[in-house]
Structures are given as structure tokens and as C-alpha cells.
XYZ file of C-alpha atoms in Angstrom:
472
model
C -17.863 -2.727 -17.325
C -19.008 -4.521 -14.305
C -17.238 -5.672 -11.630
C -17.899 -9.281 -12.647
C -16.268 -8.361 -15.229
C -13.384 -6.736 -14.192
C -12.278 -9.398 -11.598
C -12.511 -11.824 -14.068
C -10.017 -9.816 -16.530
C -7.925 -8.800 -14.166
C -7.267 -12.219 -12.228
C -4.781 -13.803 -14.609
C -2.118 -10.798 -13.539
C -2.586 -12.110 -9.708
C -3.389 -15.896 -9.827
C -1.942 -16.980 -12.997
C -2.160 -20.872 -14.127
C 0.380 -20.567 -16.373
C 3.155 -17.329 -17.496
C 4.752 -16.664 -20.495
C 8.188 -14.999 -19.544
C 8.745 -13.640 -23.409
C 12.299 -12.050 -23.583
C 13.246 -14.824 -21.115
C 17.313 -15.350 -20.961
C 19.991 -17.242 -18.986
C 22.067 -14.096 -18.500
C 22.204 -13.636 -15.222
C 20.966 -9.878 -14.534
C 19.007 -8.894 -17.469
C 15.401 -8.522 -17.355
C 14.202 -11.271 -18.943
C 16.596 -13.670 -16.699
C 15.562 -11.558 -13.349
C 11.571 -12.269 -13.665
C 12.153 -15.832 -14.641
C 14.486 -16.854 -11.982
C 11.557 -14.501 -9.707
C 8.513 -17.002 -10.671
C 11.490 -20.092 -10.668
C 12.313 -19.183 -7.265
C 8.774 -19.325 -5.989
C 7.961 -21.927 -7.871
C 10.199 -23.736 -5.826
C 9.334 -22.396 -2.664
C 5.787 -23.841 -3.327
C 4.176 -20.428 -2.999
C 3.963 -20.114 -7.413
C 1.179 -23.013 -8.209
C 1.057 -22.268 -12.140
C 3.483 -23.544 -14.694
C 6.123 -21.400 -16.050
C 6.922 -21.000 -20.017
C 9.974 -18.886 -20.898
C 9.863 -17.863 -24.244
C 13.448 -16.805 -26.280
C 13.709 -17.749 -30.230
C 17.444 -18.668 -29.373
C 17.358 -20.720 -26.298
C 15.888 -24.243 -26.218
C 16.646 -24.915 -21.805
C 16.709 -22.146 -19.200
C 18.397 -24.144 -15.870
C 15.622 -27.204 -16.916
C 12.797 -25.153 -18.301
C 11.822 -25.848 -21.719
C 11.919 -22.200 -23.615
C 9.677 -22.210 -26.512
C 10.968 -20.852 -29.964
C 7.500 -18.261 -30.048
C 4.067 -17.643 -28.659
C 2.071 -19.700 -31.211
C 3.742 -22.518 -29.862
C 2.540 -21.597 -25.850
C 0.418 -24.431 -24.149
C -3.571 -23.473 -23.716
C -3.346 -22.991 -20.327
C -0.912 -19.880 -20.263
C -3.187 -16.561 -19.340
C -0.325 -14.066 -18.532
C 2.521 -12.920 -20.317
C 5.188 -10.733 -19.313
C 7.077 -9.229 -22.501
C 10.820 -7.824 -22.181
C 11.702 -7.522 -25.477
C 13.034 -4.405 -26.860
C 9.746 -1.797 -27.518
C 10.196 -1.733 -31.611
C 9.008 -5.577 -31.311
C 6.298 -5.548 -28.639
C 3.423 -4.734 -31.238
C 4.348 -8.230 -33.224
C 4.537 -9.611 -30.102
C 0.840 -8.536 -29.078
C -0.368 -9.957 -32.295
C 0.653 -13.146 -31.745
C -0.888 -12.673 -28.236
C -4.115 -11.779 -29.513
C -3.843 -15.200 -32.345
C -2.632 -17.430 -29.150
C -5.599 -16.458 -27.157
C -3.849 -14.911 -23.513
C -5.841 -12.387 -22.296
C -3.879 -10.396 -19.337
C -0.328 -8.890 -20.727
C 2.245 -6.955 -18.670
C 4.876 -4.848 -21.051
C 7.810 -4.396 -18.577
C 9.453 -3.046 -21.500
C 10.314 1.132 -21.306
C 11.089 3.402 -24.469
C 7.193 3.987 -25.633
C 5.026 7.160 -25.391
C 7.550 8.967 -22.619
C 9.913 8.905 -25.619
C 7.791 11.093 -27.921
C 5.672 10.494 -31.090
C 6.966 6.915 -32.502
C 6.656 5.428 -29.254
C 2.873 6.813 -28.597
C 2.196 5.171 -32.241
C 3.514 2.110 -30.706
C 1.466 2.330 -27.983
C -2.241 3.136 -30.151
C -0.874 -0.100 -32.516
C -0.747 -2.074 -29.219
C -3.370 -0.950 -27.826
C -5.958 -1.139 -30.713
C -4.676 -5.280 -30.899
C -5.769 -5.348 -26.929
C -9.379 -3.651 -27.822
C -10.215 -5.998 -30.587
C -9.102 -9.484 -28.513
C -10.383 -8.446 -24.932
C -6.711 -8.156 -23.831
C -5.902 -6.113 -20.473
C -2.587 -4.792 -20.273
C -0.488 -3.947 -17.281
C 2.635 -1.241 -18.814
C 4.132 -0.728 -20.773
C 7.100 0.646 -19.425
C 6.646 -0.437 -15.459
C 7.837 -3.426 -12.949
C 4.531 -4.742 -13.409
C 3.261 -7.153 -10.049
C 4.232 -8.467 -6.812
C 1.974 -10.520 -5.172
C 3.905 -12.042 -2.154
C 0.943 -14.846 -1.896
C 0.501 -16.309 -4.979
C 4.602 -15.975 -6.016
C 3.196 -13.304 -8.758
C 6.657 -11.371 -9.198
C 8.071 -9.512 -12.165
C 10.043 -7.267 -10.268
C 13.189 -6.871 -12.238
C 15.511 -5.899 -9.632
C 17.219 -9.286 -7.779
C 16.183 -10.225 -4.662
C 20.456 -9.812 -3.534
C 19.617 -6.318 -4.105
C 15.846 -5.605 -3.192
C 14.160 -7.033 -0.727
C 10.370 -8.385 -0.673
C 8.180 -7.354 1.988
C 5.532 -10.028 3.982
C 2.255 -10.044 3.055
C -0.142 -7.693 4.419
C -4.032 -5.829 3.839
C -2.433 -2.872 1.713
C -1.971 -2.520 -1.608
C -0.140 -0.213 -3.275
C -0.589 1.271 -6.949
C 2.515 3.080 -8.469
C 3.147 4.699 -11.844
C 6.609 4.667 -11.103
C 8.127 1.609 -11.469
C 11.564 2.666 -9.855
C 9.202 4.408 -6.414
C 7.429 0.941 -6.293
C 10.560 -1.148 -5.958
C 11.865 1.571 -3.253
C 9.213 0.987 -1.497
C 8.772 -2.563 -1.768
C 12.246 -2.814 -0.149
C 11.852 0.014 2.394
C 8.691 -1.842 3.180
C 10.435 -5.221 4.187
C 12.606 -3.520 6.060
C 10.115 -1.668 8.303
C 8.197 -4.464 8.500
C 4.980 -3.292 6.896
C 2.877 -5.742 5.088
C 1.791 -5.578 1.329
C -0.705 -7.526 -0.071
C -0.649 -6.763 -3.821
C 1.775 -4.194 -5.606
C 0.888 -2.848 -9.190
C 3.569 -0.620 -11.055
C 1.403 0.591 -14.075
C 3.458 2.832 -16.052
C 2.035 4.246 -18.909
C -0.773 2.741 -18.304
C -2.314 2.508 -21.648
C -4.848 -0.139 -20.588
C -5.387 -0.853 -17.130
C -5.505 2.298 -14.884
C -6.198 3.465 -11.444
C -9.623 3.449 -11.340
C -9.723 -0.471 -12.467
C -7.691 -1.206 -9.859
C -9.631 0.750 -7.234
C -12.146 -1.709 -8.446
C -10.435 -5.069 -8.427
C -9.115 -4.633 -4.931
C -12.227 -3.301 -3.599
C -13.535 -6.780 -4.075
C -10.430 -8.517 -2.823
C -10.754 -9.823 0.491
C -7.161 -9.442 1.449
C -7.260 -6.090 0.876
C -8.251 -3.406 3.537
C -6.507 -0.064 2.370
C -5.336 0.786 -0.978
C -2.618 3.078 -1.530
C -1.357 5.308 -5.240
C 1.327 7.115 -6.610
C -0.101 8.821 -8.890
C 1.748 11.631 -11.743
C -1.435 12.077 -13.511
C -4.999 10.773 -14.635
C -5.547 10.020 -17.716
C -9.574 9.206 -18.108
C -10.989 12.020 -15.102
C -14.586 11.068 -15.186
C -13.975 7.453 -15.216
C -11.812 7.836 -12.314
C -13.918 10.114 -9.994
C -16.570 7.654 -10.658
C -14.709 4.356 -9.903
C -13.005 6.073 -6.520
C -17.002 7.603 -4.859
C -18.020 4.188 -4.954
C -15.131 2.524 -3.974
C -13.721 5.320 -1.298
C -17.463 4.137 0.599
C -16.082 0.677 0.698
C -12.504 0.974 1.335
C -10.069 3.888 2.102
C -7.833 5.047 -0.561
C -4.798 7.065 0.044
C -3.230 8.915 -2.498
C 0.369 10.238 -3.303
C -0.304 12.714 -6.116
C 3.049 14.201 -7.543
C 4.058 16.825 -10.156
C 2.617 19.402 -7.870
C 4.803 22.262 -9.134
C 5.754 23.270 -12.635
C 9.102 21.617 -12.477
C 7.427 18.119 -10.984
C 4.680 18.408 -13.838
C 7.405 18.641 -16.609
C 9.196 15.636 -15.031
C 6.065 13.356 -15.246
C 5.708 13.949 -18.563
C 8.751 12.699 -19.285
C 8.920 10.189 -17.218
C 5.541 8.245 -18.338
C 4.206 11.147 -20.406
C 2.104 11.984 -17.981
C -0.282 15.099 -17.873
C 0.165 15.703 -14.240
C -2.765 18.651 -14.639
C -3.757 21.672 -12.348
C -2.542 20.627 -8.398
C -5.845 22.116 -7.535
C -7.923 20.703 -9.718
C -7.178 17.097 -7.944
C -6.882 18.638 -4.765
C -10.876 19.275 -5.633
C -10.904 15.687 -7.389
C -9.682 13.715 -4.090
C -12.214 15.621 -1.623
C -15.326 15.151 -3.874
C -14.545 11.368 -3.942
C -13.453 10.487 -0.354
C -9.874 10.306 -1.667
C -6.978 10.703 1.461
C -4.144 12.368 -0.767
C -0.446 12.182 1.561
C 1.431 14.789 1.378
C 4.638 12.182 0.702
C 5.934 8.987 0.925
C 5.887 8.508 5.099
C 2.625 10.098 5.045
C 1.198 7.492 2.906
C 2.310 4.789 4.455
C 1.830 5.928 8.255
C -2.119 6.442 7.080
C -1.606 3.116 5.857
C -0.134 1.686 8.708
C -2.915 3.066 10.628
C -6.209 1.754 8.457
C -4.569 -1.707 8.380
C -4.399 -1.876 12.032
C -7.547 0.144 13.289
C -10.683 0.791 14.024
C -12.682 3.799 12.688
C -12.997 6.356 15.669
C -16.614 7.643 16.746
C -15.390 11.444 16.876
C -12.106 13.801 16.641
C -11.641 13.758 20.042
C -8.123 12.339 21.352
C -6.869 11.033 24.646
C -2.986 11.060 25.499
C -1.238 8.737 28.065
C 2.477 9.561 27.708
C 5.209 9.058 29.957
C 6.904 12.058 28.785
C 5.869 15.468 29.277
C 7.614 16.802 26.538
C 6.008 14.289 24.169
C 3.044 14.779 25.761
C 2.707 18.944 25.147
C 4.266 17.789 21.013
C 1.345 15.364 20.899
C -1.374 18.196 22.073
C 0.212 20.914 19.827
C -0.309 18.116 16.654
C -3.749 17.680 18.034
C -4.485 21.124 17.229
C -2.453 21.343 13.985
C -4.284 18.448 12.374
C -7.699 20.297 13.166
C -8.872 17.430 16.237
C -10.037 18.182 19.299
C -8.005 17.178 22.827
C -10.655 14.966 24.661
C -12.222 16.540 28.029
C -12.177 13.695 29.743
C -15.076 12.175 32.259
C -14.961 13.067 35.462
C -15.446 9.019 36.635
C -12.111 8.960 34.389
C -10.521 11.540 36.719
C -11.755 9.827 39.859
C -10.430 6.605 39.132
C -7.157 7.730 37.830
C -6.688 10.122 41.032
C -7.507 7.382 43.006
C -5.031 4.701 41.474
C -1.861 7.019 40.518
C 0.615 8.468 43.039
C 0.397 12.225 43.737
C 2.918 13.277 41.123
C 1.320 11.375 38.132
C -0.433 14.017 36.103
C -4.166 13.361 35.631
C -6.134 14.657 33.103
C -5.505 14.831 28.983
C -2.726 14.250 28.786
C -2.471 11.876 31.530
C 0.883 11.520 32.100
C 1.942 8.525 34.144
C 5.563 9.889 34.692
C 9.176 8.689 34.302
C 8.598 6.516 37.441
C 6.036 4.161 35.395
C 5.547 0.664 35.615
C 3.404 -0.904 33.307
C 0.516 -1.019 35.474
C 0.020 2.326 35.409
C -0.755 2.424 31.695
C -3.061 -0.200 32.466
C -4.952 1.810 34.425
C -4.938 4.845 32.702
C -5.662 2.694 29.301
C -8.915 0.967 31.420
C -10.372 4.003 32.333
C -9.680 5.864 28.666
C -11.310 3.076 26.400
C -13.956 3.554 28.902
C -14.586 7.522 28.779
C -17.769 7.762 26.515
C -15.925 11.512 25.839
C -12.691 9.748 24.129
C -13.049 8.829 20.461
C -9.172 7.769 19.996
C -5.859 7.140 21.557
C -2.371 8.181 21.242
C -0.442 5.841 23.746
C 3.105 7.652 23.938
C 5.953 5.141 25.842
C 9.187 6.030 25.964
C 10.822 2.477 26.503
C 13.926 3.884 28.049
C 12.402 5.002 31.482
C 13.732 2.387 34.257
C 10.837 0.441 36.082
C 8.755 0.101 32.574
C 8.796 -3.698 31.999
C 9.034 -3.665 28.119
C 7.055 -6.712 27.185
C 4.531 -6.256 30.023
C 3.038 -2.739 28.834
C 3.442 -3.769 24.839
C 0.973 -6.670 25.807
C -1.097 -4.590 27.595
C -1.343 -1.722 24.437
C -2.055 -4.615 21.941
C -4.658 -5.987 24.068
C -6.484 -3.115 24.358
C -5.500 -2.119 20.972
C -7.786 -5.635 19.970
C -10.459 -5.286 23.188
C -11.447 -1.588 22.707
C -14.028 -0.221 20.249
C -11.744 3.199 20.081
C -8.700 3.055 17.920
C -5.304 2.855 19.481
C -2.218 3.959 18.160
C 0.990 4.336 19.817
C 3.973 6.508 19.819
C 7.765 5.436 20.335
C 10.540 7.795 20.357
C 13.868 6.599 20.727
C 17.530 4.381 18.992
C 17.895 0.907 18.054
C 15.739 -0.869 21.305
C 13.011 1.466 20.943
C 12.993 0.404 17.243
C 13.083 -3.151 18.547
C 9.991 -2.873 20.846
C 7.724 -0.609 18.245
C 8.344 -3.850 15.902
C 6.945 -6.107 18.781
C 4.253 -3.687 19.227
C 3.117 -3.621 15.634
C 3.551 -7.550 15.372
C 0.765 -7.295 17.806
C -1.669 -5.270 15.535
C -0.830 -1.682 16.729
C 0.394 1.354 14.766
C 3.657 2.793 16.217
C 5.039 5.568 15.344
C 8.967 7.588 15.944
C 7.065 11.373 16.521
C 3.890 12.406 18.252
C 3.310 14.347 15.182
C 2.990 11.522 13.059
C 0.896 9.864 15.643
C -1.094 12.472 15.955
C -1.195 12.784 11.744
C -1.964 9.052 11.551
C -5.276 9.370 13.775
C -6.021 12.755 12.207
C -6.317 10.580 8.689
C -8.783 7.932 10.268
C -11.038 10.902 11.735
C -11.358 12.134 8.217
C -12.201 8.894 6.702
C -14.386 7.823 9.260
C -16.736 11.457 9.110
C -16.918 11.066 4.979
C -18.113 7.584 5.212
C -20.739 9.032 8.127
C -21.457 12.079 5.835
C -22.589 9.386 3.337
C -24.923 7.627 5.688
C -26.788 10.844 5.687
């Protein structure tokens, strides 16, 4: 397959002209009457452009929709369909698909090869249909796609009870479909930005490493992130993610880790989660960033969206806390990076600029006593030190002469100014919370711990020396 190819196949499941809603209903809550009323609602909102058919042998009007009776009667121009049907009729179903034409399918519906033999017939029925029509197939048993820009949403959870993040440059890959609408929500709430969201399922069809190859080629798209329980096709994967890992990072969540977690995967989407170590292996032959959970993922994520690639592993600290300052140094040296011996022209001018008690050197600390100048300064003379590859900015907004909006302008624009990448730390309640939000509206990473800071950077170090190892 090339990757002509594959954009082309995979397109209908992110800019549809026209979706089939089979299994559509007006009963408020179910399934079928959740992803209609999703495509309805941004239909309406002028953000879905394609036309939207809900199919439902016993209906003839969904709240002034036409529903069609059954698929052969679908206009030409529908490409997608989304099927929530009960699993027994979903291979009928894909027939009639395959006779109508519509290439890109997402099953939504559960109760197929996690279930035992019958279902995985099911699935090898469906499957062989797809094969001999050119169908690609999202599922089955999954929440299929969100894509906030094109009003692509068959999340099946209400919006009065999930929320949808913004758009954003990450995408995120789940086999769960239940972690994927978690995090869609959690995401909204903490404000971080999601392009395109795939929950795959079983994935009988379209797997990770297709995906790995659609979004490398998507503009929008600047990190990709997976939950993964297991691989299905290994060679076809480590293939797909060396060339795609030299293009764009990808971070990986890799559960069933233990006994007991590989047992639950293969119930949940019968799953062979496989050896730990054997993808342990997998992820650092192909450039792979595997998170050791959920905020792991995401902080990495947070930080490639935002970043630039540092030079080196060696950080520079500016805190305002001592404390924070020795947590930051001790994650420094957890996270295998190097504290940054800084320049003496960087001493000089620092010495010169702060008052006697500021503490100059890494880390500088600029003391309780701050204003916002002072982080100016020692922010100047940091992005300047050719022996600084990155920067952990730690403010604690509490202290009293810090002018809040005055230093978060100053961060963000040497956050967009510097070559080095910037991230920033902010420990604190609910007003810290409100200026890291202001901060990160402004294009830099913040952080509640100077570990996670610290863990953030150590992530871009990595990525940044395998795609330099590859130069070579």
C-alpha cells in the first residue's frame, strides 16, 4: 500500500460528503440517536459540510431528516457509514455496503471477537466482504472518530455528559473506546487540544500502523499519541512506525503489562497484549516514546505540540523557589539529563543585574522578592548561553511583587523568540491553575510538578537524539 493510497481510503472517516447513520433512532440516549443528533448538531453549527442519511427500516423522519428504509436505497454520494445495529446483523449489513458502493465503514457496534468464537466468525465474514470491495473499516466494537474540525463525531456518549475538547496538533489513537472518551473529556477540561481522535477497537481492518501513516501526512497533525493493548500484524507495524517516528513523534501508552492486565485485554478487545519486553524492544528499535500512563502521555504531548527540539540534554532552571528549584535538579538527574554549566558571560550579566541575595548560577533562582523583570533577565541571558540546550522556567505565582500577566508574556515570548525549548513549571490552587491556562494559551507547556517538567523535556531530548542518530 502506498501512502497515496492510504490517504485516499482513509479520508471518507475524516472529511465525509455524505454519512450513513445505520441503526439511527429518535430515542433519545441510545446509540444510534446519540451519533445522529452528534453530526445534526454540527451540522447546524456549520462546522459538518456533508449531508446526513439516517438509516432505520421503521422510521420514515428523525426531527426533519428523511431516514431511509435500507442501504440500497442510500444516495451516491454517501462514503461513510456508521453501523449500530446489534452484531448478529452487521455482516448483512456489510453486504449491502459492499453492493451500495461506500468504501470507509465504522462498526460502533460491541459483542464480536472479545466475546469468543461466534463473534471472531463474525468478524472473518465481515472482514472477507471488506477485502473483496476495497472497504476500510474502523471497529468493530469502538467509539469510532472525533474530528472537532470537520464535525466528524460518533462519540456515543452526549455532549450533557462528555465534553469535546478544541482542536489542536495531537492526535490520539485508542483501542479502548471507553479510555478515549475519558480522555476526550479530561482533555476539554484541561484545555489541551486534539486534532483527530480514533477509537479502533478490534481493529479488524484499520490498525495502528495505518494510522501512523495517515496522520503522518496530515498537516494538522504534529504529535501522535496510542493506547495500545496489543499488536496484531508486528512486522507491518515496526515498519510503518521507523518511517513515520523520522517524521513525526509518536508516543505510546502500551497496557497489559502484567499477567493480570494481559488477561484483561483479551477480553476486553481480544487482544494479545504479548511479552512487555518484547515491545519495550519494539518501541526503541522504531523511535517509539512509550508513557508510562495516562499524564505521561499527554504531558509528552503537551510538550511536542508546543516546542522546539532541544540541541543537547543539558537544562537550565530559573525558579523562584528554592525548594522547587533542588526537586527540579534531582528530576534532572532521574530522567538521565545533564544540569547545564552555565557561561561565564551568563554569570556576569546575571551578577551584575540581580540583587545580592538572588542566587546565580543553575539553578538561578531569582527569589521570593521577584518581579517580573528579573525573569527577564535571567531568561535573556539563558536563551543566550551556547551551554543551555533547554529550559525549565519554575514561577510560583503566589510570591507578592510578581506581576502575573507581565512575566507570563515575557515566558511566551521567549517561549516563541528562542531557538531552545521552553517549558514552564506552576505549582500551586485554583489561580495558579488560572495563570498556567494563560500561559499555555500562549504556546508554552506548563506543568503542576518540577518532576513532570523535568519528565516532559527529558521526552523531547530523547526524540530529538533518535532523529539525530538517523542523520548519521
Amino acid at each position: 500500500m502506498n501512502e497515496g493510497d492510504i490517504r485516499e481510503q482513509l479520508r471518507p472517516f475524516f472529511e465525509p460528503r455524505a454519512v450513513a447513520i445505520i441503526g439511527a433512532t429518535n430515542k433519545r440516549g441510545k446509540v444510534g440517536n446519540v451519533i445522529f443528533e452528534n453530526f445534526k448538531r454540527n451540522k447546524e453549527k456549520g462546522i459538518f459540510k456533508g449531508n446526513i442519511y439516517p438509516v432505520n427500516p421503521k422510521l420514515d423522519e428523525i426531527e426533519g431528516y428523511k431516514v431511509y428504509h435500507d442501504v440500497s436505497e442510500l444516495p451516491d454520494d454517501t462514503d461513510l457509514a456508521v453501523i449500530a445495529i446489534p452484531a448478529p446483523a452487521v455482516p448483512e449489513t456489510m453486504k449491502k455496503i459492499a453492493e451500495k458502493g461506500i468504501k470507509a465503514v465504522i462498526i460502533i457496534t460491541g459483542g464480536f471477537g472479545e466475546l469468543g468464537e461466534e463473534g471472531k466468525r463474525m468478524e472473518r465474514e465481515i472482514l472477507e466482504i471488506a477485502r473483496a470491495h476495497g472497504i476500510r473499516i474502523i471497529g468493530p466494537n469502538c467509539v469510532g472518530v472525533y474530528a472537532p474540525d470537520t464535525g466528524v463525531d460518533t462519540v456515543f456518549l452526549p455532549e450533557e455528559k462528555m465534553d469535546r475538547p478544541q482542536s489542536g496538533p495531537i492526535a490520539f489513537i485508542s483501542q479502548s473506546g471507553a479510555f478515549a472518551a475519558a480522555m476526550l473529556d479530561w482533555a476539554a477540561m484541561a484545555g489541551i487540544g486534539i486534532g483527530k481522535m480514533v477509537s479502533y477497537g478490534n481493529k479488524i481492518d484499520v490498525d495502528d500502523a495505518d494510522l501512523m501513516e495517515y496522520f503522518a501526512h496530515d498537516d494538522q497533525i504534529k504529535v501522535m499519541t496510542f493506547y495500545i493493548e496489543g499488536v496484531k500484524d508486528g512486522r507491518k507495524f515496526m515498519e510503518v512506525a521507523k518511517k513515520v517516528t523520522k517524521i513525526k513523534p509518536i508516543i505510546a501508552l502500551k497496557s497489559g503489562r502484567t499477567e493480570y492486565g494481559a488477561k484483561a485485554a483479551s477480553s476486553h478487545t481480544g487482544s494479545l497484549a504479548g511479552q512487555d519486553v518484547i515491545y519495550d524492544a519494539v518501541f526503541k528499535q522504531t523511535g517509539i516514546i512509550r508513557a508510562e500512563d495516562f499524564e505521561h502521555m499527554f504531558d509528552l504531548a503537551k510538550a511536542f505540540a508546543k516546542c522546539k527540539l532541544p540541541k543537547g540534554d543539558r537544562i537550565g532552571i530559573i525558579t523562584d523557589g528554592g525548594g522547587a528549584g533542588v526537586m527540579a535538579s534531582d528530576a534532572v538527574a532521574k530522567f538521565g539529563l545533564k544540569l547545564a554549566e552555565l557561561s561565564e558571560e551568563t554569570i556576569k550579566f546575571l551578577r551584575e543585574r540581580f540583587p545580592p541575595h538572588a542566587v546565580v548560577g543553575n539553578p538561578t533562582d531569582v527569589v521570593g522578592d521577584t518581579d517580573a523583570e528579573r525573569y527577564r533577565l535571567a531568561l535573556e541571558a539563558f536563551t543566550k548561553d551556547p551551554n543551555v540546550d533547554a529550559i525549565l522556567v519554575i514561577v510560583l505565582f503566589q510570591v507578592p511583587l510578581l506581576d502575573e500577566e507581565e512575566v507570563i508574556n515575557i515566558i511566551a515570548d521567549y517561549a516563541k523568540k528562542s531557538e531552545k525549548p521552553i517549558v514552564a513549571v506552576a505549582m500551586g490552587g485554583y489561580k495558579t491553575d488560572k495563570y498556567a491556562r494563560m500561559l499555555e494559551e500562549k504556546g508554552v507547556p506548563v506543568y503542576p510538578t518540577p518532576e513532570r517538567g523535568v519528565r516532559a523535556l527529558a521526552g523531547l531530548v530523547r526524540y530529538a537524539k533518535y532523529l539525530r542518530g538517523n542523520e548519521k
